[in-house]
Amino acid sequence: ASKANNRFLLVSMASSGPKEQVEAAAKLTFLPLFPHSRAALEQQCAASVGIPGMTSWCPMHLLDLSQLANYYNQRVLDAIYLEGATNPAADFPNAIYIDAIDVGGRIRTG
């Protein structure tokens, strides 16, 4: 964000699930599957989200996925805040898009 250069920085921190996650969540919700099929779908879904160590949980709702993304978003925002305390070149964007905002503008993480 640079007022001196007449620039406006807008950053999207919103999330959307990969196609595989959406499909797996729909199948887990709407199809009567055997237990072994359910476990396989949960593993495929978890792998599609791409978070290291997440192997068997499938975000079933948009809110689940938004809160998961916000966990990582808050870390990025905190890092730039801390960097800005000592580095004048570090700056926040003028505005951000983000999902799952809670009461008082808090970033909802779960």
mmCIF file of N, CA and C in Angstrom:
data_model
loop_
_atom_site.group_PDB
_atom_site.id
_atom_site.type_symbol
_atom_site.label_atom_id
_atom_site.label_comp_id
_atom_site.label_asym_id
_atom_site.label_seq_id
_atom_site.Cartn_x
_atom_site.Cartn_y
_atom_site.Cartn_z
ATOM 1 N N ALA A 1 0.853 -1.179 0.000
ATOM 2 C CA ALA A 1 0.000 0.000 0.000
ATOM 3 C C ALA A 1 0.890 1.230 0.000
ATOM 4 N N SER A 2 0.742 2.056 -0.983
ATOM 5 C CA SER A 2 1.629 3.204 -1.097
ATOM 6 C C SER A 2 0.854 4.443 -1.497
ATOM 7 N N LYS A 3 0.534 5.266 -0.516
ATOM 8 C CA LYS A 3 -0.184 6.505 -0.796
ATOM 9 C C LYS A 3 0.690 7.465 -1.608
ATOM 10 N N ALA A 4 1.979 7.475 -1.310
ATOM 11 C CA ALA A 4 2.884 8.378 -2.023
ATOM 12 C C ALA A 4 2.925 8.059 -3.512
ATOM 13 N N ASN A 5 2.782 6.794 -3.865
ATOM 14 C CA ASN A 5 2.796 6.389 -5.274
ATOM 15 C C ASN A 5 1.394 6.283 -5.850
ATOM 16 N N ASN A 6 0.385 6.729 -5.096
ATOM 17 C CA ASN A 6 -1.013 6.682 -5.517
ATOM 18 C C ASN A 6 -1.435 5.257 -5.914
ATOM 19 N N ARG A 7 -1.128 4.295 -5.033
ATOM 20 C CA ARG A 7 -1.475 2.899 -5.283
ATOM 21 C C ARG A 7 -2.373 2.368 -4.185
ATOM 22 N N PHE A 8 -3.242 1.478 -4.576
ATOM 23 C CA PHE A 8 -4.174 0.828 -3.650
ATOM 24 C C PHE A 8 -3.973 -0.676 -3.786
ATOM 25 N N LEU A 9 -3.634 -1.330 -2.696
ATOM 26 C CA LEU A 9 -3.377 -2.763 -2.725
ATOM 27 C C LEU A 9 -4.544 -3.522 -2.087
ATOM 28 N N LEU A 10 -5.183 -4.357 -2.880
ATOM 29 C CA LEU A 10 -6.291 -5.193 -2.425
ATOM 30 C C LEU A 10 -5.845 -6.647 -2.527
ATOM 31 N N VAL A 11 -5.920 -7.381 -1.417
ATOM 32 C CA VAL A 11 -5.443 -8.759 -1.375
ATOM 33 C C VAL A 11 -6.594 -9.689 -1.008
ATOM 34 N N SER A 12 -6.732 -10.772 -1.769
ATOM 35 C CA SER A 12 -7.738 -11.778 -1.424
ATOM 36 C C SER A 12 -7.108 -12.863 -0.572
ATOM 37 N N MET A 13 -7.646 -13.039 0.629
ATOM 38 C CA MET A 13 -7.242 -14.130 1.509
ATOM 39 C C MET A 13 -8.418 -15.097 1.662
ATOM 40 N N ALA A 14 -9.381 -14.971 0.771
ATOM 41 C CA ALA A 14 -10.543 -15.856 0.780
ATOM 42 C C ALA A 14 -10.122 -17.231 0.270
ATOM 43 N N SER A 15 -10.880 -18.221 0.626
ATOM 44 C CA SER A 15 -10.516 -19.585 0.235
ATOM 45 C C SER A 15 -11.656 -20.241 -0.534
ATOM 46 N N SER A 16 -11.295 -21.243 -1.274
ATOM 47 C CA SER A 16 -12.290 -22.105 -1.900
ATOM 48 C C SER A 16 -11.674 -23.491 -1.965
ATOM 49 N N GLY A 17 -12.504 -24.475 -1.800
ATOM 50 C CA GLY A 17 -12.008 -25.839 -1.782
ATOM 51 C C GLY A 17 -11.636 -26.329 -3.157
ATOM 52 N N PRO A 18 -10.630 -27.200 -3.226
ATOM 53 C CA PRO A 18 -10.338 -27.827 -4.515
ATOM 54 C C PRO A 18 -11.501 -28.729 -4.927
ATOM 55 N N LYS A 19 -11.613 -28.962 -6.187
ATOM 56 C CA LYS A 19 -12.707 -29.778 -6.726
ATOM 57 C C LYS A 19 -12.820 -31.123 -5.997
ATOM 58 N N GLU A 20 -11.683 -31.751 -5.732
ATOM 59 C CA GLU A 20 -11.688 -33.062 -5.079
ATOM 60 C C GLU A 20 -12.265 -33.003 -3.666
ATOM 61 N N GLN A 21 -12.005 -31.904 -2.968
ATOM 62 C CA GLN A 21 -12.547 -31.753 -1.611
ATOM 63 C C GLN A 21 -14.054 -31.597 -1.662
ATOM 64 N N VAL A 22 -14.541 -30.790 -2.584
ATOM 65 C CA VAL A 22 -15.978 -30.565 -2.710
ATOM 66 C C VAL A 22 -16.682 -31.864 -3.090
ATOM 67 N N GLU A 23 -16.118 -32.587 -4.042
ATOM 68 C CA GLU A 23 -16.716 -33.864 -4.456
ATOM 69 C C GLU A 23 -16.717 -34.878 -3.330
ATOM 70 N N ALA A 24 -15.605 -35.001 -2.611
ATOM 71 C CA ALA A 24 -15.538 -35.964 -1.505
ATOM 72 C C ALA A 24 -16.527 -35.599 -0.404
ATOM 73 N N ALA A 25 -16.638 -34.321 -0.078
ATOM 74 C CA ALA A 25 -17.595 -33.901 0.951
ATOM 75 C C ALA A 25 -19.024 -34.220 0.531
ATOM 76 N N ALA A 26 -19.339 -34.015 -0.747
ATOM 77 C CA ALA A 26 -20.684 -34.340 -1.242
ATOM 78 C C ALA A 26 -20.941 -35.839 -1.177
ATOM 79 N N LYS A 27 -19.977 -36.637 -1.596
ATOM 80 C CA LYS A 27 -20.146 -38.091 -1.547
ATOM 81 C C LYS A 27 -20.285 -38.580 -0.105
ATOM 82 N N LEU A 28 -19.485 -38.036 0.795
ATOM 83 C CA LEU A 28 -19.569 -38.432 2.206
ATOM 84 C C LEU A 28 -20.921 -38.067 2.809
ATOM 85 N N THR A 29 -21.509 -36.990 2.336
ATOM 86 C CA THR A 29 -22.787 -36.523 2.871
ATOM 87 C C THR A 29 -23.983 -37.236 2.249
ATOM 88 N N PHE A 30 -23.954 -37.418 0.945
ATOM 89 C CA PHE A 30 -25.171 -37.838 0.262
ATOM 90 C C PHE A 30 -25.210 -39.275 -0.244
ATOM 91 N N LEU A 31 -24.099 -39.960 -0.257
ATOM 92 C CA LEU A 31 -24.108 -41.343 -0.749
ATOM 93 C C LEU A 31 -23.945 -42.332 0.401
ATOM 94 N N PRO A 32 -24.754 -43.394 0.422
ATOM 95 C CA PRO A 32 -24.601 -44.405 1.472
ATOM 96 C C PRO A 32 -23.410 -45.314 1.151
ATOM 97 N N LEU A 33 -22.284 -45.057 1.807
ATOM 98 C CA LEU A 33 -21.064 -45.795 1.514
ATOM 99 C C LEU A 33 -20.721 -46.762 2.636
ATOM 100 N N PHE A 34 -19.981 -47.788 2.282
ATOM 101 C CA PHE A 34 -19.472 -48.717 3.277
ATOM 102 C C PHE A 34 -18.345 -48.050 4.054
ATOM 103 N N PRO A 35 -18.073 -48.494 5.279
ATOM 104 C CA PRO A 35 -17.039 -47.835 6.100
ATOM 105 C C PRO A 35 -15.671 -47.742 5.425
ATOM 106 N N HIS A 36 -15.254 -48.789 4.691
ATOM 107 C CA HIS A 36 -13.941 -48.710 4.047
ATOM 108 C C HIS A 36 -13.922 -47.651 2.941
ATOM 109 N N SER A 37 -15.030 -47.450 2.279
ATOM 110 C CA SER A 37 -15.112 -46.412 1.246
ATOM 111 C C SER A 37 -15.072 -45.031 1.877
ATOM 112 N N ARG A 38 -15.694 -44.880 3.025
ATOM 113 C CA ARG A 38 -15.714 -43.601 3.734
ATOM 114 C C ARG A 38 -14.292 -43.185 4.120
ATOM 115 N N ALA A 39 -13.541 -44.110 4.669
ATOM 116 C CA ALA A 39 -12.163 -43.803 5.082
ATOM 117 C C ALA A 39 -11.316 -43.397 3.884
ATOM 118 N N ALA A 40 -11.478 -44.088 2.771
ATOM 119 C CA ALA A 40 -10.716 -43.762 1.563
ATOM 120 C C ALA A 40 -11.082 -42.373 1.051
ATOM 121 N N LEU A 41 -12.362 -42.040 1.074
ATOM 122 C CA LEU A 41 -12.790 -40.701 0.631
ATOM 123 C C LEU A 41 -12.238 -39.615 1.549
ATOM 124 N N GLU A 42 -12.246 -39.866 2.847
ATOM 125 C CA GLU A 42 -11.706 -38.886 3.792
ATOM 126 C C GLU A 42 -10.218 -38.663 3.544
ATOM 127 N N GLN A 43 -9.488 -39.728 3.246
ATOM 128 C CA GLN A 43 -8.059 -39.600 2.957
ATOM 129 C C GLN A 43 -7.826 -38.829 1.658
ATOM 130 N N GLN A 44 -8.607 -39.112 0.635
ATOM 131 C CA GLN A 44 -8.482 -38.388 -0.637
ATOM 132 C C GLN A 44 -8.795 -36.912 -0.444
ATOM 133 N N CYS A 45 -9.829 -36.648 0.311
ATOM 134 C CA CYS A 45 -10.239 -35.266 0.574
ATOM 135 C C CYS A 45 -9.133 -34.521 1.318
ATOM 136 N N ALA A 46 -8.617 -35.142 2.369
ATOM 137 C CA ALA A 46 -7.558 -34.509 3.163
ATOM 138 C C ALA A 46 -6.331 -34.227 2.301
ATOM 139 N N ALA A 47 -5.973 -35.173 1.448
ATOM 140 C CA ALA A 47 -4.812 -34.980 0.572
ATOM 141 C C ALA A 47 -5.045 -33.833 -0.410
ATOM 142 N N SER A 48 -6.278 -33.661 -0.868
ATOM 143 C CA SER A 48 -6.570 -32.616 -1.858
ATOM 144 C C SER A 48 -6.438 -31.206 -1.290
ATOM 145 N N VAL A 49 -6.619 -31.081 0.029
ATOM 146 C CA VAL A 49 -6.519 -29.765 0.658
ATOM 147 C C VAL A 49 -5.060 -29.309 0.707
ATOM 148 N N GLY A 50 -4.138 -30.273 0.764
ATOM 149 C CA GLY A 50 -2.720 -29.952 0.640
ATOM 150 C C GLY A 50 -2.039 -29.423 1.882
ATOM 151 N N ILE A 51 -2.499 -29.809 3.047
ATOM 152 C CA ILE A 51 -1.866 -29.371 4.285
ATOM 153 C C ILE A 51 -1.044 -30.536 4.832
ATOM 154 N N PRO A 52 0.263 -30.337 4.993
ATOM 155 C CA PRO A 52 1.106 -31.427 5.494
ATOM 156 C C PRO A 52 0.601 -31.969 6.830
ATOM 157 N N GLY A 53 0.542 -33.286 6.930
ATOM 158 C CA GLY A 53 0.106 -33.930 8.169
ATOM 159 C C GLY A 53 -1.392 -34.146 8.267
ATOM 160 N N MET A 54 -2.155 -33.510 7.416
ATOM 161 C CA MET A 54 -3.610 -33.715 7.428
ATOM 162 C C MET A 54 -3.910 -34.905 6.531
ATOM 163 N N THR A 55 -4.271 -36.030 7.142
ATOM 164 C CA THR A 55 -4.397 -37.270 6.381
ATOM 165 C C THR A 55 -5.781 -37.892 6.407
ATOM 166 N N SER A 56 -6.637 -37.492 7.343
ATOM 167 C CA SER A 56 -7.924 -38.198 7.419
ATOM 168 C C SER A 56 -9.116 -37.313 7.731
ATOM 169 N N TRP A 57 -8.956 -36.018 7.711
ATOM 170 C CA TRP A 57 -10.085 -35.137 7.996
ATOM 171 C C TRP A 57 -10.500 -34.429 6.718
ATOM 172 N N CYS A 58 -11.791 -34.402 6.474
ATOM 173 C CA CYS A 58 -12.327 -33.736 5.295
ATOM 174 C C CYS A 58 -13.189 -32.559 5.743
ATOM 175 N N PRO A 59 -12.820 -31.326 5.374
ATOM 176 C CA PRO A 59 -13.688 -30.191 5.698
ATOM 177 C C PRO A 59 -15.025 -30.361 4.973
ATOM 178 N N MET A 60 -16.083 -30.590 5.717
ATOM 179 C CA MET A 60 -17.374 -30.914 5.130
ATOM 180 C C MET A 60 -18.194 -29.688 4.736
ATOM 181 N N HIS A 61 -17.892 -28.548 5.322
ATOM 182 C CA HIS A 61 -18.675 -27.342 5.068
ATOM 183 C C HIS A 61 -17.751 -26.193 4.685
ATOM 184 N N LEU A 62 -18.297 -25.208 4.030
ATOM 185 C CA LEU A 62 -17.523 -24.029 3.652
ATOM 186 C C LEU A 62 -16.924 -23.363 4.896
ATOM 187 N N LEU A 63 -17.665 -23.350 5.992
ATOM 188 C CA LEU A 63 -17.151 -22.744 7.222
ATOM 189 C C LEU A 63 -15.927 -23.499 7.728
ATOM 190 N N ASP A 64 -15.938 -24.840 7.640
ATOM 191 C CA ASP A 64 -14.775 -25.632 8.057
ATOM 192 C C ASP A 64 -13.541 -25.232 7.254
ATOM 193 N N LEU A 65 -13.700 -25.146 5.964
ATOM 194 C CA LEU A 65 -12.588 -24.798 5.079
ATOM 195 C C LEU A 65 -12.128 -23.355 5.318
ATOM 196 N N SER A 66 -13.085 -22.458 5.535
ATOM 197 C CA SER A 66 -12.749 -21.052 5.786
ATOM 198 C C SER A 66 -11.967 -20.890 7.080
ATOM 199 N N GLN A 67 -12.381 -21.600 8.116
ATOM 200 C CA GLN A 67 -11.675 -21.496 9.392
ATOM 201 C C GLN A 67 -10.274 -22.100 9.296
ATOM 202 N N LEU A 68 -10.137 -23.160 8.533
ATOM 203 C CA LEU A 68 -8.822 -23.761 8.327
ATOM 204 C C LEU A 68 -7.917 -22.774 7.590
ATOM 205 N N ALA A 69 -8.418 -22.157 6.535
ATOM 206 C CA ALA A 69 -7.628 -21.162 5.803
ATOM 207 C C ALA A 69 -7.300 -19.969 6.691
ATOM 208 N N ASN A 70 -8.233 -19.551 7.511
ATOM 209 C CA ASN A 70 -8.009 -18.401 8.381
ATOM 210 C C ASN A 70 -6.934 -18.666 9.429
ATOM 211 N N TYR A 71 -6.798 -19.922 9.836
ATOM 212 C CA TYR A 71 -5.718 -20.253 10.774
ATOM 213 C C TYR A 71 -4.380 -19.835 10.169
ATOM 214 N N TYR A 72 -4.187 -20.161 8.902
ATOM 215 C CA TYR A 72 -2.939 -19.797 8.235
ATOM 216 C C TYR A 72 -2.908 -18.315 7.870
ATOM 217 N N ASN A 73 -4.044 -17.736 7.515
ATOM 218 C CA ASN A 73 -4.109 -16.300 7.219
ATOM 219 C C ASN A 73 -3.695 -15.469 8.421
ATOM 220 N N GLN A 74 -4.149 -15.848 9.605
ATOM 221 C CA GLN A 74 -3.823 -15.057 10.791
ATOM 222 C C GLN A 74 -2.321 -15.065 11.056
ATOM 223 N N ARG A 75 -1.672 -16.160 10.722
ATOM 224 C CA ARG A 75 -0.224 -16.246 10.922
ATOM 225 C C ARG A 75 0.509 -15.298 9.974
ATOM 226 N N VAL A 76 0.024 -15.203 8.743
ATOM 227 C CA VAL A 76 0.626 -14.290 7.765
ATOM 228 C C VAL A 76 0.429 -12.845 8.207
ATOM 229 N N LEU A 77 -0.779 -12.510 8.638
ATOM 230 C CA LEU A 77 -1.057 -11.145 9.087
ATOM 231 C C LEU A 77 -0.240 -10.787 10.322
ATOM 232 N N ASP A 78 -0.085 -11.739 11.232
ATOM 233 C CA ASP A 78 0.724 -11.502 12.424
ATOM 234 C C ASP A 78 2.191 -11.283 12.049
ATOM 235 N N ALA A 79 2.679 -12.055 11.091
ATOM 236 C CA ALA A 79 4.078 -11.910 10.663
ATOM 237 C C ALA A 79 4.337 -10.530 10.070
ATOM 238 N N ILE A 80 3.435 -10.027 9.236
ATOM 239 C CA ILE A 80 3.649 -8.713 8.641
ATOM 240 C C ILE A 80 3.494 -7.607 9.694
ATOM 241 N N TYR A 81 2.616 -7.833 10.661
ATOM 242 C CA TYR A 81 2.472 -6.869 11.756
ATOM 243 C C TYR A 81 3.776 -6.772 12.543
ATOM 244 N N LEU A 82 4.346 -7.918 12.880
ATOM 245 C CA LEU A 82 5.601 -7.929 13.636
ATOM 246 C C LEU A 82 6.757 -7.356 12.801
ATOM 247 N N GLU A 83 6.798 -7.689 11.527
ATOM 248 C CA GLU A 83 7.831 -7.160 10.638
ATOM 249 C C GLU A 83 7.717 -5.639 10.525
ATOM 250 N N GLY A 84 6.482 -5.151 10.475
ATOM 251 C CA GLY A 84 6.253 -3.714 10.354
ATOM 252 C C GLY A 84 6.720 -2.918 11.553
ATOM 253 N N ALA A 85 6.859 -3.580 12.699
ATOM 254 C CA ALA A 85 7.319 -2.886 13.902
ATOM 255 C C ALA A 85 8.774 -2.448 13.782
ATOM 256 N N THR A 86 9.559 -3.143 12.964
ATOM 257 C CA THR A 86 10.981 -2.813 12.841
ATOM 258 C C THR A 86 11.400 -2.463 11.411
ATOM 259 N N ASN A 87 10.544 -2.727 10.443
ATOM 260 C CA ASN A 87 10.899 -2.506 9.041
ATOM 261 C C ASN A 87 9.869 -1.581 8.405
ATOM 262 N N PRO A 88 10.220 -0.323 8.148
ATOM 263 C CA PRO A 88 9.248 0.613 7.585
ATOM 264 C C PRO A 88 8.787 0.245 6.171
ATOM 265 N N ALA A 89 9.510 -0.628 5.487
ATOM 266 C CA ALA A 89 9.110 -1.040 4.145
ATOM 267 C C ALA A 89 7.974 -2.057 4.176
ATOM 268 N N ALA A 90 7.783 -2.714 5.321
ATOM 269 C CA ALA A 90 6.702 -3.695 5.448
ATOM 270 C C ALA A 90 5.394 -2.951 5.693
ATOM 271 N N ASP A 91 4.346 -3.365 4.990
ATOM 272 C CA ASP A 91 3.082 -2.646 5.105
ATOM 273 C C ASP A 91 1.916 -3.592 4.843
ATOM 274 N N PHE A 92 0.794 -3.285 5.424
ATOM 275 C CA PHE A 92 -0.432 -4.033 5.175
ATOM 276 C C PHE A 92 -1.051 -3.580 3.858
ATOM 277 N N PRO A 93 -1.843 -4.456 3.245
ATOM 278 C CA PRO A 93 -2.629 -3.984 2.098
ATOM 279 C C PRO A 93 -3.679 -2.983 2.584
ATOM 280 N N ASN A 94 -4.238 -2.212 1.653
ATOM 281 C CA ASN A 94 -5.296 -1.276 2.022
ATOM 282 C C ASN A 94 -6.571 -2.004 2.431
ATOM 283 N N ALA A 95 -6.815 -3.152 1.808
ATOM 284 C CA ALA A 95 -8.022 -3.930 2.109
ATOM 285 C C ALA A 95 -7.760 -5.399 1.784
ATOM 286 N N ILE A 96 -8.494 -6.272 2.453
ATOM 287 C CA ILE A 96 -8.389 -7.703 2.174
ATOM 288 C C ILE A 96 -9.784 -8.309 2.056
ATOM 289 N N TYR A 97 -9.870 -9.356 1.262
ATOM 290 C CA TYR A 97 -11.042 -10.218 1.252
ATOM 291 C C TYR A 97 -10.698 -11.397 2.146
ATOM 292 N N ILE A 98 -11.595 -11.772 3.025
ATOM 293 C CA ILE A 98 -11.347 -12.922 3.886
ATOM 294 C C ILE A 98 -12.689 -13.534 4.283
ATOM 295 N N ASP A 99 -12.717 -14.841 4.437
ATOM 296 C CA ASP A 99 -13.942 -15.546 4.816
ATOM 297 C C ASP A 99 -14.053 -15.674 6.331
ATOM 298 N N ALA A 100 -15.271 -15.919 6.786
ATOM 299 C CA ALA A 100 -15.556 -16.260 8.187
ATOM 300 C C ALA A 100 -15.090 -15.196 9.174
ATOM 301 N N ILE A 101 -15.556 -13.972 8.958
ATOM 302 C CA ILE A 101 -15.290 -12.900 9.910
ATOM 303 C C ILE A 101 -16.323 -12.985 11.022
ATOM 304 N N ASP A 102 -15.862 -12.860 12.245
ATOM 305 C CA ASP A 102 -16.726 -13.015 13.413
ATOM 306 C C ASP A 102 -17.095 -11.639 13.980
ATOM 307 N N VAL A 103 -17.790 -11.645 15.075
ATOM 308 C CA VAL A 103 -18.237 -10.436 15.751
ATOM 309 C C VAL A 103 -17.032 -9.518 16.005
ATOM 310 N N GLY A 104 -17.181 -8.242 15.725
ATOM 311 C CA GLY A 104 -16.126 -7.283 15.972
ATOM 312 C C GLY A 104 -14.993 -7.340 14.965
ATOM 313 N N GLY A 105 -15.182 -8.037 13.857
ATOM 314 C CA GLY A 105 -14.152 -8.119 12.836
ATOM 315 C C GLY A 105 -13.062 -9.132 13.124
ATOM 316 N N ARG A 106 -13.276 -9.973 14.101
ATOM 317 C CA ARG A 106 -12.263 -10.985 14.420
ATOM 318 C C ARG A 106 -12.209 -12.031 13.307
ATOM 319 N N ILE A 107 -11.008 -12.578 13.112
ATOM 320 C CA ILE A 107 -10.833 -13.631 12.122
ATOM 321 C C ILE A 107 -11.192 -14.954 12.795
ATOM 322 N N ARG A 108 -12.222 -15.589 12.293
ATOM 323 C CA ARG A 108 -12.713 -16.829 12.898
ATOM 324 C C ARG A 108 -11.839 -18.001 12.475
ATOM 325 N N THR A 109 -11.289 -18.716 13.446
ATOM 326 C CA THR A 109 -10.409 -19.850 13.148
ATOM 327 C C THR A 109 -10.952 -21.172 13.695
ATOM 328 N N GLY A 110 -12.063 -21.188 14.317
ATOM 329 C CA GLY A 110 -12.627 -22.462 14.774
ATOM 330 C C GLY A 110 -12.974 -22.488 16.221
#
